Amino acid sequence: MPEDLDDHRWFGSSVAVSGDKFAVGYPRQPNGGGVYTFTKVDGDWQLEDVLNPEEDVPGAQIGYNLEYDGRMIFAGAPYHEQGELTDGAAYVFTNDEGEWHEDLIIKSEDLKEEFNFGFTISLNGDYAAISDGYYNEEHYLLSVNMYEHVNEEWELTQTIDEHDDDNWFGREIALTNDMLLVSAYEAVYGYRKIDDRWQEFETDITYDYPQIKIDNIAMDGRWVIIGDKSAEVDTISPGAAYIYDISE
């Protein structure tokens, strides 16, 4: 752990790994948060760089979540403010010839009061999925925004919000080149990329809510792992992980 960290900065609140490199978020830095990057040198893990926003954005919580593919880091900042609104953002840092720099800031095109764009992120090659959300009078509504890397730019290609009446739709997302999984409190929704559109399909991933609640979801194309930190076993709640085979 770096020796220069102050108290309650949430170092380690998010992590991402790519080969012999990894990144760690520390979203509660006074300047708005950021990311530590590490690399393996001669068998030892060494600090590579500390990525901070070019302009201070106190309270933005950059690094609240992370995705890392070796060259690019997506760092969610769901409490980023624009004017008087909390709109959220996703910071993209790029490594060019060994040097990290802030490449761009992705923001929602649909601002709402207390909007948390960048709540969750999933990155796979030239595709990225970024969720956003806000409270209405009943519960927290989220949608998932799909981006594609085209001509060195990240272009919004689709917003998936047909299930935004399902509490916490988009709380966790997992993305491969042609498949997207989106979790909500009571379901897991699947999407496949067909003719340049993400189209829904039935995942056959079923579970008994509220006995099972999804806290994390991961996918490699065949296996889907769902984490539930509060799962009950007998009379205690040690948590659990559930494994699904979606190739069948």
Coordinates of N, CA and C in Angstrom, one line a residue:
M1 N 0.8 -1.2 0.0 CA 0.0 0.0 0.0 C 0.9 1.2 0.0
P2 N 0.6 2.2 -0.8 CA 1.4 3.5 -0.8 C 1.4 4.1 0.5
E3 N 2.6 4.7 0.9 CA 2.8 5.3 2.2 C 2.2 6.8 2.3
D4 N 1.8 7.3 1.1 CA 1.4 8.7 1.2 C -0.1 8.9 1.3
L5 N -0.9 7.9 1.6 CA -2.3 7.9 1.7 C -2.8 8.6 3.0
D6 N -3.8 9.4 2.9 CA -4.4 10.0 4.1 C -5.5 9.1 4.6
D7 N -6.1 9.4 5.8 CA -7.1 8.6 6.4 C -8.4 8.7 5.6
H8 N -9.1 7.6 5.5 CA -10.4 7.5 4.9 C -10.5 8.0 3.5
R9 N -9.5 7.5 2.7 CA -9.5 7.9 1.2 C -10.1 6.8 0.4
W10 N -10.4 5.7 1.0 CA -11.0 4.5 0.3 C -10.1 3.9 -0.8
F11 N -8.8 3.9 -0.5 CA -7.9 3.2 -1.4 C -8.3 1.8 -1.4
G12 N -8.5 1.2 -2.6 CA -8.9 -0.2 -2.7 C -10.4 -0.4 -2.9
S13 N -11.1 0.7 -3.0 CA -12.6 0.5 -3.2 C -12.9 -0.1 -4.5
S14 N -12.0 0.0 -5.5 CA -12.1 -0.6 -6.8 C -10.8 -1.1 -7.2
V15 N -10.7 -2.2 -8.0 CA -9.5 -2.7 -8.5 C -9.7 -3.3 -9.9
A16 N -8.7 -3.3 -10.7 CA -8.8 -3.9 -12.0 C -7.4 -4.3 -12.4
V17 N -7.3 -5.5 -13.2 CA -6.1 -6.0 -13.5 C -6.0 -6.3 -15.0
S18 N -4.8 -6.2 -15.6 CA -4.6 -6.5 -17.0 C -3.2 -7.1 -17.1
G19 N -3.1 -8.4 -17.3 CA -1.7 -9.0 -17.4 C -0.9 -8.7 -16.2
D20 N 0.3 -8.1 -16.3 CA 1.2 -7.9 -15.2 C 1.1 -6.4 -14.7
K21 N -0.1 -5.8 -14.9 CA -0.4 -4.5 -14.4 C -1.8 -4.5 -13.7
F22 N -1.9 -3.6 -12.7 CA -3.2 -3.5 -12.1 C -3.4 -2.0 -11.7
A23 N -4.7 -1.7 -11.4 CA -5.0 -0.3 -11.0 C -5.9 -0.4 -9.8
V24 N -5.8 0.6 -8.9 CA -6.5 0.7 -7.7 C -7.2 2.1 -7.5
G25 N -8.5 2.1 -7.3 CA -9.1 3.4 -7.1 C -9.0 4.0 -5.7
Y26 N -8.9 5.3 -5.6 CA -9.0 5.9 -4.3 C -9.9 7.2 -4.4
P27 N -11.2 6.9 -4.4 CA -12.2 8.0 -4.8 C -12.4 9.1 -3.9
R28 N -11.8 9.0 -2.6 CA -12.1 10.1 -1.7 C -11.0 11.0 -1.5
Q29 N -10.1 11.2 -2.4 CA -9.1 12.2 -2.4 C -9.7 13.6 -2.5
P30 N -9.2 14.6 -1.8 CA -9.8 16.0 -1.8 C -10.0 16.6 -3.2
N31 N -9.1 16.2 -4.1 CA -9.2 16.8 -5.5 C -10.2 16.1 -6.3
G32 N -10.9 15.1 -5.8 CA -11.9 14.4 -6.6 C -11.7 13.0 -6.8
G33 N -10.6 12.4 -6.3 CA -10.3 11.0 -6.4 C -9.3 10.8 -7.5
G34 N -9.0 9.5 -7.8 CA -8.0 9.1 -8.8 C -7.7 7.7 -8.8
V35 N -6.6 7.3 -9.4 CA -6.2 5.9 -9.6 C -4.7 5.7 -9.4
Y36 N -4.3 4.7 -8.7 CA -2.9 4.3 -8.6 C -2.8 3.1 -9.6
T37 N -1.7 3.2 -10.4 CA -1.4 2.0 -11.3 C -0.1 1.4 -10.8
F38 N 0.0 0.1 -10.9 CA 1.1 -0.7 -10.5 C 1.5 -1.7 -11.6
T39 N 2.8 -2.0 -11.7 CA 3.3 -2.9 -12.7 C 4.4 -3.8 -12.0
K40 N 4.5 -5.0 -12.6 CA 5.5 -6.0 -12.1 C 6.9 -5.8 -12.7
V41 N 7.9 -5.5 -11.9 CA 9.2 -5.3 -12.4 C 10.2 -6.2 -11.6
D42 N 10.9 -7.1 -12.4 CA 11.8 -8.1 -11.8 C 11.2 -8.8 -10.6
G43 N 9.9 -9.2 -10.8 CA 9.3 -10.1 -9.8 C 8.6 -9.3 -8.7
D44 N 8.7 -8.0 -8.7 CA 8.1 -7.2 -7.6 C 7.1 -6.2 -8.2
W45 N 6.0 -6.0 -7.4 CA 5.0 -5.0 -7.8 C 5.4 -3.7 -7.4
Q46 N 5.5 -2.8 -8.4 CA 6.0 -1.4 -8.1 C 4.9 -0.4 -8.6
L47 N 4.9 0.7 -7.8 CA 4.0 1.8 -8.2 C 4.5 2.4 -9.6
E48 N 3.5 2.5 -10.5 CA 3.8 3.0 -11.8 C 3.5 4.5 -11.9
D49 N 2.3 4.8 -11.5 CA 1.8 6.2 -11.7 C 0.6 6.5 -10.8
V50 N 0.3 7.7 -10.5 CA -0.9 8.1 -9.8 C -1.6 9.1 -10.8
L51 N -2.9 8.7 -11.1 CA -3.7 9.4 -12.1 C -4.7 10.2 -11.4
N52 N -4.5 11.5 -11.5 CA -5.5 12.5 -10.9 C -6.1 13.3 -12.0
P53 N -7.3 13.9 -11.7 CA -8.0 14.7 -12.8 C -7.1 16.0 -13.0
E54 N -7.2 16.4 -14.3 CA -6.4 17.6 -14.7 C -7.0 18.8 -13.9
E55 N -8.3 18.9 -13.7 CA -8.9 19.9 -12.9 C -9.5 19.3 -11.7
D56 N -9.4 20.0 -10.5 CA -9.9 19.5 -9.3 C -11.5 19.5 -9.4
V57 N -12.0 18.3 -8.9 CA -13.5 18.2 -8.9 C -13.9 17.6 -7.6
P58 N -13.8 18.3 -6.5 CA -14.0 17.8 -5.1 C -15.3 17.0 -5.0
G59 N -15.2 15.8 -4.4 CA -16.4 15.0 -4.2 C -16.9 14.2 -5.4
A60 N -16.2 14.2 -6.5 CA -16.6 13.5 -7.7 C -16.5 12.0 -7.5
Q61 N -15.5 11.6 -6.7 CA -15.2 10.2 -6.4 C -14.7 9.4 -7.7
I62 N -13.8 10.0 -8.4 CA -13.1 9.3 -9.5 C -12.4 8.0 -8.9
G63 N -12.7 6.9 -9.6 CA -12.2 5.6 -9.1 C -13.1 4.9 -8.2
Y64 N -14.4 5.4 -8.2 CA -15.4 4.7 -7.5 C -15.6 3.2 -8.0
N65 N -15.4 3.1 -9.3 CA -15.2 1.8 -9.9 C -14.2 1.9 -11.1
L66 N -13.7 0.8 -11.5 CA -12.6 0.8 -12.5 C -12.8 -0.3 -13.5
E67 N -12.3 0.0 -14.8 CA -12.1 -1.0 -15.8 C -10.7 -0.7 -16.4
Y68 N -10.0 -1.8 -16.7 CA -8.6 -1.6 -17.2 C -8.3 -2.6 -18.3
D69 N -7.8 -2.2 -19.4 CA -7.5 -3.2 -20.5 C -6.0 -3.2 -20.8
G70 N -5.2 -2.6 -20.0 CA -3.8 -2.6 -20.3 C -3.3 -1.2 -20.9
R71 N -4.1 -0.6 -21.7 CA -3.8 0.7 -22.3 C -4.7 1.8 -21.8
M72 N -6.0 1.4 -21.5 CA -7.0 2.4 -21.1 C -7.5 2.0 -19.8
I73 N -7.8 3.1 -19.0 CA -8.5 2.9 -17.7 C -9.7 3.8 -17.7
F74 N -10.9 3.1 -17.5 CA -12.1 3.8 -17.3 C -12.4 3.9 -15.8
A75 N -12.5 5.1 -15.3 CA -12.7 5.4 -13.8 C -14.0 6.1 -13.6
G76 N -15.0 5.4 -13.0 CA -16.3 6.1 -12.7 C -16.2 7.1 -11.7
A77 N -16.9 8.2 -11.9 CA -17.0 9.3 -11.0 C -18.5 9.7 -10.8
P78 N -19.3 8.9 -10.1 CA -20.7 9.1 -10.1 C -21.2 10.3 -9.4
Y79 N -20.3 11.0 -8.6 CA -20.7 12.2 -7.9 C -20.1 13.4 -8.4
H80 N -19.6 13.3 -9.7 CA -19.1 14.5 -10.4 C -20.2 15.5 -10.6
E81 N -19.9 16.8 -10.4 CA -20.9 17.9 -10.4 C -20.7 18.7 -11.7
Q82 N -21.8 19.1 -12.3 CA -21.8 20.0 -13.4 C -22.8 21.2 -13.0
G83 N -22.3 22.3 -12.8 CA -23.1 23.4 -12.3 C -23.7 23.1 -11.0
E84 N -25.0 23.1 -10.8 CA -25.7 22.8 -9.6 C -26.2 21.4 -9.5
L85 N -25.9 20.6 -10.6 CA -26.4 19.2 -10.7 C -25.2 18.2 -10.4
T86 N -25.5 17.1 -9.7 CA -24.7 16.0 -9.6 C -25.0 15.1 -10.8
D87 N -24.1 15.2 -11.9 CA -24.5 14.4 -13.1 C -23.7 13.1 -13.2
G88 N -22.5 13.1 -12.6 CA -21.7 11.9 -12.8 C -20.9 11.9 -14.1
A89 N -19.8 11.1 -14.1 CA -18.9 11.1 -15.3 C -18.1 9.8 -15.3
A90 N -17.5 9.5 -16.4 CA -16.5 8.5 -16.5 C -15.2 9.1 -17.1
Y91 N -14.1 9.0 -16.3 CA -12.8 9.5 -16.8 C -12.1 8.4 -17.5
V92 N -11.5 8.7 -18.7 CA -10.7 7.8 -19.5 C -9.3 8.2 -19.5
F93 N -8.4 7.4 -18.9 CA -7.0 7.6 -18.9 C -6.3 6.7 -19.9
T94 N -5.4 7.2 -20.7 CA -4.8 6.4 -21.8 C -3.3 6.4 -21.6
N95 N -2.6 5.2 -21.8 CA -1.2 5.1 -21.7 C -0.6 5.1 -23.1
D96 N 0.1 6.1 -23.5 CA 0.8 6.2 -24.7 C 2.3 6.2 -24.5
E97 N 2.9 5.1 -25.0 CA 4.4 4.9 -24.9 C 4.9 5.1 -23.5
G98 N 4.1 4.5 -22.6 CA 4.5 4.4 -21.2 C 4.1 5.6 -20.3
E99 N 3.4 6.6 -20.9 CA 3.0 7.7 -20.2 C 1.5 7.8 -20.1
W100 N 1.0 7.9 -18.8 CA -0.5 8.0 -18.6 C -0.9 9.5 -18.8
H101 N -2.1 9.7 -19.3 CA -2.7 11.0 -19.4 C -4.2 10.9 -19.4
E102 N -4.8 12.0 -19.0 CA -6.3 12.0 -19.0 C -6.7 12.3 -20.5
D103 N -7.5 11.3 -21.0 CA -7.8 11.4 -22.4 C -9.1 12.1 -22.7
L104 N -10.1 11.8 -21.9 CA -11.4 12.5 -22.1 C -12.3 12.2 -20.9
I105 N -13.4 12.9 -20.8 CA -14.4 12.7 -19.7 C -15.7 12.5 -20.4
I106 N -16.3 11.3 -20.2 CA -17.6 11.0 -20.8 C -18.7 11.4 -19.8
K107 N -19.6 12.1 -20.3 CA -20.8 12.5 -19.4 C -22.1 12.1 -20.1
S108 N -23.1 12.1 -19.3 CA -24.4 11.7 -19.8 C -24.9 12.9 -20.7
E109 N -25.7 12.5 -21.7 CA -26.4 13.5 -22.5 C -27.8 13.9 -22.0
D110 N -28.1 13.3 -20.8 CA -29.5 13.5 -20.3 C -29.3 13.8 -18.8
L111 N -29.2 15.1 -18.5 CA -28.9 15.5 -17.1 C -30.2 15.5 -16.3
K112 N -30.1 15.0 -15.1 CA -31.2 15.0 -14.1 C -30.6 15.4 -12.8
E113 N -31.5 15.9 -11.9 CA -31.0 16.2 -10.5 C -30.6 15.0 -9.8
E114 N -29.4 15.0 -9.1 CA -28.9 13.9 -8.4 C -28.7 12.7 -9.3
F115 N -28.1 12.9 -10.5 CA -27.9 11.9 -11.5 C -26.5 11.3 -11.3
N116 N -26.4 9.9 -11.3 CA -25.1 9.3 -11.0 C -24.6 8.5 -12.2
F117 N -24.3 9.2 -13.3 CA -23.6 8.6 -14.5 C -22.3 8.1 -14.0
G118 N -21.9 6.8 -14.5 CA -20.6 6.3 -14.0 C -20.7 5.4 -12.8
F119 N -22.0 5.0 -12.5 CA -22.2 4.2 -11.2 C -21.5 2.9 -11.4
T120 N -21.7 2.2 -12.5 CA -20.9 1.0 -12.8 C -20.4 1.1 -14.3
I121 N -19.3 0.4 -14.5 CA -18.7 0.4 -15.8 C -18.2 -1.0 -16.2
S122 N -18.3 -1.4 -17.4 CA -17.7 -2.6 -17.9 C -17.1 -2.3 -19.3
L123 N -15.9 -2.8 -19.5 CA -15.1 -2.5 -20.7 C -14.6 -3.8 -21.3
N124 N -14.8 -3.9 -22.6 CA -14.3 -5.0 -23.4 C -13.9 -4.6 -24.8
G125 N -12.6 -4.5 -25.0 CA -12.1 -4.1 -26.4 C -12.7 -2.8 -26.8
D126 N -13.4 -2.7 -27.9 CA -13.9 -1.4 -28.4 C -15.3 -1.1 -27.9
Y127 N -15.7 -1.8 -26.9 CA -17.1 -1.6 -26.3 C -17.0 -1.3 -24.8
A128 N -17.8 -0.4 -24.4 CA -17.9 0.0 -23.0 C -19.4 0.1 -22.6
A129 N -19.7 -0.3 -21.4 CA -21.1 -0.1 -20.9 C -21.0 0.7 -19.6
I130 N -21.8 1.8 -19.5 CA -21.7 2.7 -18.4 C -23.1 2.9 -17.9
S131 N -23.4 2.6 -16.6 CA -24.7 2.8 -16.1 C -24.9 4.2 -15.4
D132 N -26.1 4.6 -15.3 CA -26.4 5.9 -14.6 C -27.7 5.6 -13.8
G133 N -28.0 6.5 -13.0 CA -29.2 6.3 -12.2 C -29.6 7.6 -11.4
Y134 N -30.8 7.6 -10.9 CA -31.3 8.7 -10.1 C -32.5 8.1 -9.3
Y135 N -32.8 8.8 -8.3 CA -34.0 8.5 -7.4 C -35.3 9.1 -8.0
N136 N -36.3 8.3 -8.1 CA -37.6 8.9 -8.2 C -38.4 8.8 -6.9
E137 N -39.6 8.9 -6.9 CA -40.4 8.9 -5.6 C -40.4 7.5 -5.0
E138 N -40.1 6.5 -5.8 CA -40.3 5.1 -5.2 C -39.0 4.4 -5.0
H139 N -38.1 4.5 -6.1 CA -36.8 3.7 -5.9 C -35.8 4.3 -6.9
Y140 N -34.6 3.6 -6.9 CA -33.5 4.1 -7.7 C -33.6 3.5 -9.1
L141 N -33.6 4.3 -10.1 CA -33.7 3.9 -11.5 C -32.4 4.1 -12.2
L142 N -32.0 3.0 -13.0 CA -30.8 3.1 -13.7 C -31.0 2.7 -15.2
S143 N -30.2 3.2 -16.0 CA -30.1 2.7 -17.4 C -28.7 2.4 -17.8
V144 N -28.5 1.7 -18.9 CA -27.1 1.3 -19.3 C -26.8 1.9 -20.6
N145 N -25.7 2.7 -20.7 CA -25.4 3.4 -21.9 C -24.2 2.6 -22.6
M146 N -24.4 2.3 -23.9 CA -23.4 1.5 -24.7 C -22.6 2.4 -25.5
Y147 N -21.3 2.2 -25.5 CA -20.4 3.1 -26.2 C -19.5 2.2 -27.1
E148 N -19.1 2.7 -28.2 CA -18.1 2.0 -29.1 C -17.0 2.9 -29.5
H149 N -15.8 2.4 -29.5 CA -14.6 3.1 -29.8 C -14.4 3.2 -31.3
V150 N -14.6 4.4 -31.9 CA -14.6 4.6 -33.3 C -13.8 5.8 -33.6
N151 N -12.7 5.6 -34.4 CA -11.8 6.7 -34.9 C -11.3 7.5 -33.7
E152 N -10.8 6.8 -32.7 CA -10.3 7.3 -31.5 C -11.2 8.1 -30.6
E153 N -12.5 7.9 -30.8 CA -13.6 8.5 -30.0 C -14.5 7.5 -29.5
W154 N -15.1 7.8 -28.3 CA -16.1 6.9 -27.7 C -17.4 7.4 -28.0
E155 N -18.2 6.7 -28.9 CA -19.5 7.2 -29.3 C -20.6 6.4 -28.6
L156 N -21.6 7.2 -28.1 CA -22.8 6.6 -27.6 C -23.6 5.9 -28.7
T157 N -23.9 4.6 -28.6 CA -24.6 4.0 -29.7 C -26.0 3.5 -29.3
Q158 N -26.2 3.4 -28.0 CA -27.5 2.9 -27.5 C -27.7 3.1 -26.0
T159 N -28.9 3.4 -25.6 CA -29.2 3.5 -24.2 C -30.3 2.4 -23.9
I160 N -30.0 1.5 -23.0 CA -30.9 0.4 -22.6 C -31.6 0.8 -21.3
D161 N -32.9 1.1 -21.4 CA -33.6 1.5 -20.3 C -35.0 0.9 -20.2
E162 N -35.3 -0.2 -21.0 CA -36.6 -0.7 -21.0 C -37.0 -1.4 -19.7
H163 N -36.1 -1.6 -18.8 CA -36.4 -2.2 -17.6 C -36.1 -1.3 -16.4
D164 N -36.2 0.0 -16.6 CA -35.8 1.0 -15.6 C -36.9 1.0 -14.5
D165 N -38.0 0.3 -14.6 CA -39.0 0.2 -13.5 C -38.6 -0.9 -12.6
D166 N -37.5 -1.7 -12.9 CA -37.0 -2.8 -12.0 C -36.0 -2.1 -11.1
N167 N -36.2 -2.2 -9.8 CA -35.3 -1.5 -8.9 C -33.9 -1.9 -9.1
W168 N -33.0 -0.9 -9.3 CA -31.5 -1.1 -9.4 C -31.2 -1.8 -10.7
F169 N -32.0 -1.7 -11.8 CA -31.5 -2.1 -13.1 C -30.2 -1.5 -13.5
G170 N -29.2 -2.2 -13.7 CA -27.9 -1.7 -14.1 C -27.0 -1.5 -12.9
R171 N -27.3 -2.1 -11.7 CA -26.5 -2.0 -10.6 C -25.1 -2.7 -10.8
E172 N -25.2 -3.8 -11.5 CA -23.9 -4.5 -11.9 C -24.1 -4.9 -13.4
I173 N -23.0 -4.8 -14.1 CA -23.0 -5.1 -15.6 C -21.7 -5.9 -15.9
A174 N -21.9 -6.8 -16.9 CA -20.7 -7.6 -17.4 C -20.8 -7.6 -18.9
L175 N -19.7 -7.4 -19.5 CA -19.7 -7.2 -21.0 C -18.6 -8.1 -21.6
T176 N -18.9 -8.8 -22.7 CA -18.0 -9.4 -23.6 C -18.2 -8.7 -25.0
N177 N -17.5 -9.2 -26.0 CA -17.6 -8.6 -27.3 C -19.0 -8.6 -27.9
D178 N -19.8 -9.6 -27.6 CA -21.1 -9.7 -28.2 C -22.2 -10.0 -27.2
M179 N -21.9 -9.9 -25.9 CA -22.9 -10.2 -24.9 C -22.8 -9.3 -23.7
L180 N -24.0 -8.9 -23.2 CA -24.0 -8.0 -22.1 C -25.0 -8.6 -21.0
L181 N -24.6 -8.6 -19.8 CA -25.5 -9.0 -18.7 C -25.7 -7.8 -17.8
V182 N -27.0 -7.5 -17.4 CA -27.4 -6.4 -16.6 C -28.2 -6.9 -15.4
S183 N -27.7 -6.6 -14.2 CA -28.4 -7.1 -13.0 C -29.4 -6.1 -12.5
A184 N -30.4 -6.6 -11.8 CA -31.3 -5.8 -11.0 C -31.6 -6.6 -9.8
Y185 N -32.4 -6.0 -8.9 CA -32.6 -6.7 -7.6 C -33.3 -8.1 -7.9
E186 N -34.2 -8.1 -8.9 CA -35.0 -9.3 -9.1 C -34.8 -10.1 -10.4
A187 N -33.8 -9.7 -11.1 CA -33.6 -10.4 -12.4 C -32.2 -10.1 -12.9
V188 N -31.7 -11.0 -13.9 CA -30.5 -10.7 -14.7 C -31.0 -10.7 -16.1
Y189 N -30.7 -9.6 -16.8 CA -31.2 -9.4 -18.2 C -30.0 -9.6 -19.1
G190 N -30.2 -10.3 -20.2 CA -29.1 -10.5 -21.2 C -29.4 -9.8 -22.5
Y191 N -28.3 -9.4 -23.1 CA -28.4 -8.7 -24.4 C -27.2 -9.2 -25.3
R192 N -27.6 -9.4 -26.6 CA -26.6 -9.8 -27.6 C -26.5 -8.7 -28.7
K193 N -25.3 -8.5 -29.2 CA -25.2 -7.5 -30.3 C -25.5 -8.2 -31.6
I194 N -26.6 -7.7 -32.2 CA -27.1 -8.2 -33.5 C -27.4 -7.0 -34.4
D195 N -26.7 -7.0 -35.6 CA -27.0 -5.9 -36.5 C -26.8 -4.6 -35.9
D196 N -25.7 -4.5 -35.1 CA -25.2 -3.2 -34.5 C -26.2 -2.7 -33.4
R197 N -27.1 -3.6 -32.9 CA -28.0 -3.2 -31.8 C -27.9 -4.3 -30.7
W198 N -28.0 -3.8 -29.5 CA -28.0 -4.8 -28.4 C -29.4 -5.2 -28.1
Q199 N -29.7 -6.5 -28.4 CA -31.1 -7.0 -28.3 C -31.2 -8.0 -27.2
E200 N -32.3 -7.9 -26.5 CA -32.5 -8.7 -25.3 C -32.8 -10.2 -25.6
F201 N -32.2 -11.1 -24.8 CA -32.5 -12.5 -24.8 C -32.7 -13.0 -23.4
E202 N -33.4 -14.1 -23.3 CA -33.6 -14.7 -22.0 C -32.4 -15.5 -21.5
T203 N -31.9 -15.2 -20.3 CA -30.6 -15.7 -19.9 C -30.8 -17.1 -19.1
D204 N -32.0 -17.4 -18.7 CA -32.2 -18.6 -17.9 C -31.5 -18.5 -16.5
I205 N -31.1 -17.3 -16.2 CA -30.5 -17.1 -14.8 C -31.6 -16.7 -13.9
T206 N -32.0 -17.6 -13.0 CA -33.1 -17.4 -12.1 C -32.6 -17.5 -10.7
Y207 N -33.2 -16.8 -9.8 CA -32.9 -16.9 -8.4 C -34.1 -16.3 -7.6
D208 N -34.0 -16.7 -6.3 CA -35.2 -16.4 -5.4 C -34.9 -15.1 -4.6
Y209 N -35.4 -14.0 -5.1 CA -35.3 -12.7 -4.4 C -36.4 -12.6 -3.4
P210 N -36.2 -12.2 -2.1 CA -35.0 -11.5 -1.7 C -34.0 -12.4 -1.0
Q211 N -34.1 -13.7 -1.1 CA -33.1 -14.6 -0.5 C -31.8 -14.4 -1.2
I212 N -31.8 -14.1 -2.5 CA -30.5 -13.9 -3.2 C -30.6 -12.4 -3.7
K213 N -29.5 -11.7 -3.4 CA -29.4 -10.3 -3.9 C -28.1 -10.2 -4.6
I214 N -28.1 -9.6 -5.8 CA -26.8 -9.5 -6.6 C -26.0 -8.3 -6.2
D215 N -24.8 -8.6 -5.7 CA -23.8 -7.5 -5.4 C -22.8 -7.4 -6.5
N216 N -22.4 -8.5 -7.1 CA -21.4 -8.5 -8.2 C -21.8 -9.5 -9.3
I217 N -21.4 -9.3 -10.5 CA -21.6 -10.2 -11.6 C -20.4 -10.2 -12.5
A218 N -19.9 -11.4 -12.9 CA -18.8 -11.6 -13.8 C -19.1 -12.6 -14.8
M219 N -18.5 -12.5 -16.0 CA -18.9 -13.4 -17.1 C -17.6 -13.5 -18.0
D220 N -17.4 -14.7 -18.6 CA -16.4 -14.9 -19.5 C -16.9 -15.4 -20.9
G221 N -18.2 -15.4 -21.1 CA -18.8 -15.9 -22.3 C -19.6 -17.1 -22.1
R222 N -19.1 -18.0 -21.2 CA -19.8 -19.2 -20.8 C -20.3 -19.2 -19.4
W223 N -19.3 -18.9 -18.5 CA -19.6 -19.0 -17.1 C -20.0 -17.6 -16.5
V224 N -21.1 -17.6 -15.8 CA -21.5 -16.4 -15.1 C -21.4 -16.6 -13.6
I225 N -20.8 -15.7 -12.9 CA -20.6 -15.8 -11.4 C -21.4 -14.6 -10.8
I226 N -22.3 -14.9 -9.9 CA -23.0 -13.9 -9.1 C -22.6 -13.9 -7.7
G227 N -22.2 -12.8 -7.2 CA -21.8 -12.7 -5.8 C -23.0 -12.0 -4.9
D228 N -23.2 -12.6 -3.8 CA -24.2 -12.1 -2.9 C -23.6 -12.1 -1.5
K229 N -23.2 -10.9 -1.0 CA -22.5 -10.7 0.2 C -23.3 -11.0 1.5
S230 N -24.6 -11.0 1.3 CA -25.5 -11.2 2.5 C -26.3 -12.5 2.4
A231 N -25.9 -13.4 1.6 CA -26.6 -14.7 1.5 C -26.6 -15.4 2.8
E232 N -27.7 -16.0 3.2 CA -27.9 -16.7 4.4 C -27.6 -18.2 4.3
V233 N -26.9 -18.7 5.2 CA -26.8 -20.2 5.3 C -27.1 -20.6 6.8
D234 N -28.1 -21.4 6.9 CA -28.6 -21.7 8.2 C -29.0 -20.5 9.0
T235 N -28.4 -20.1 10.0 CA -28.8 -19.0 10.8 C -27.8 -17.8 10.7
I236 N -26.8 -17.9 9.8 CA -25.8 -16.8 9.7 C -25.9 -16.3 8.2
S237 N -25.2 -15.2 8.0 CA -25.1 -14.6 6.7 C -23.7 -14.4 6.2
P238 N -23.1 -15.5 5.8 CA -21.6 -15.5 5.4 C -21.4 -14.9 4.0
G239 N -22.5 -14.9 3.2 CA -22.4 -14.5 1.7 C -22.2 -15.8 0.9
A240 N -22.3 -15.6 -0.4 CA -22.2 -16.8 -1.3 C -21.9 -16.3 -2.7
A241 N -21.4 -17.2 -3.5 CA -21.2 -17.0 -5.0 C -22.0 -18.1 -5.7
Y242 N -22.7 -17.7 -6.8 CA -23.5 -18.7 -7.5 C -23.0 -18.8 -8.9
I243 N -22.9 -20.0 -9.5 CA -22.3 -20.2 -10.8 C -23.3 -20.7 -11.8
Y244 N -23.4 -20.1 -12.9 CA -24.3 -20.4 -14.0 C -23.6 -20.7 -15.3
D245 N -24.0 -21.7 -16.0 CA -23.5 -22.1 -17.3 C -24.5 -21.6 -18.4
I246 N -24.1 -20.5 -19.1 CA -25.1 -20.0 -20.1 C -24.8 -20.5 -21.5
S247 N -23.9 -21.5 -21.6 CA -23.7 -22.1 -22.9 C -24.7 -23.2 -23.2
E248 N -25.4 -23.7 -22.2 CA -26.4 -24.8 -22.4 C -27.6 -24.3 -23.1

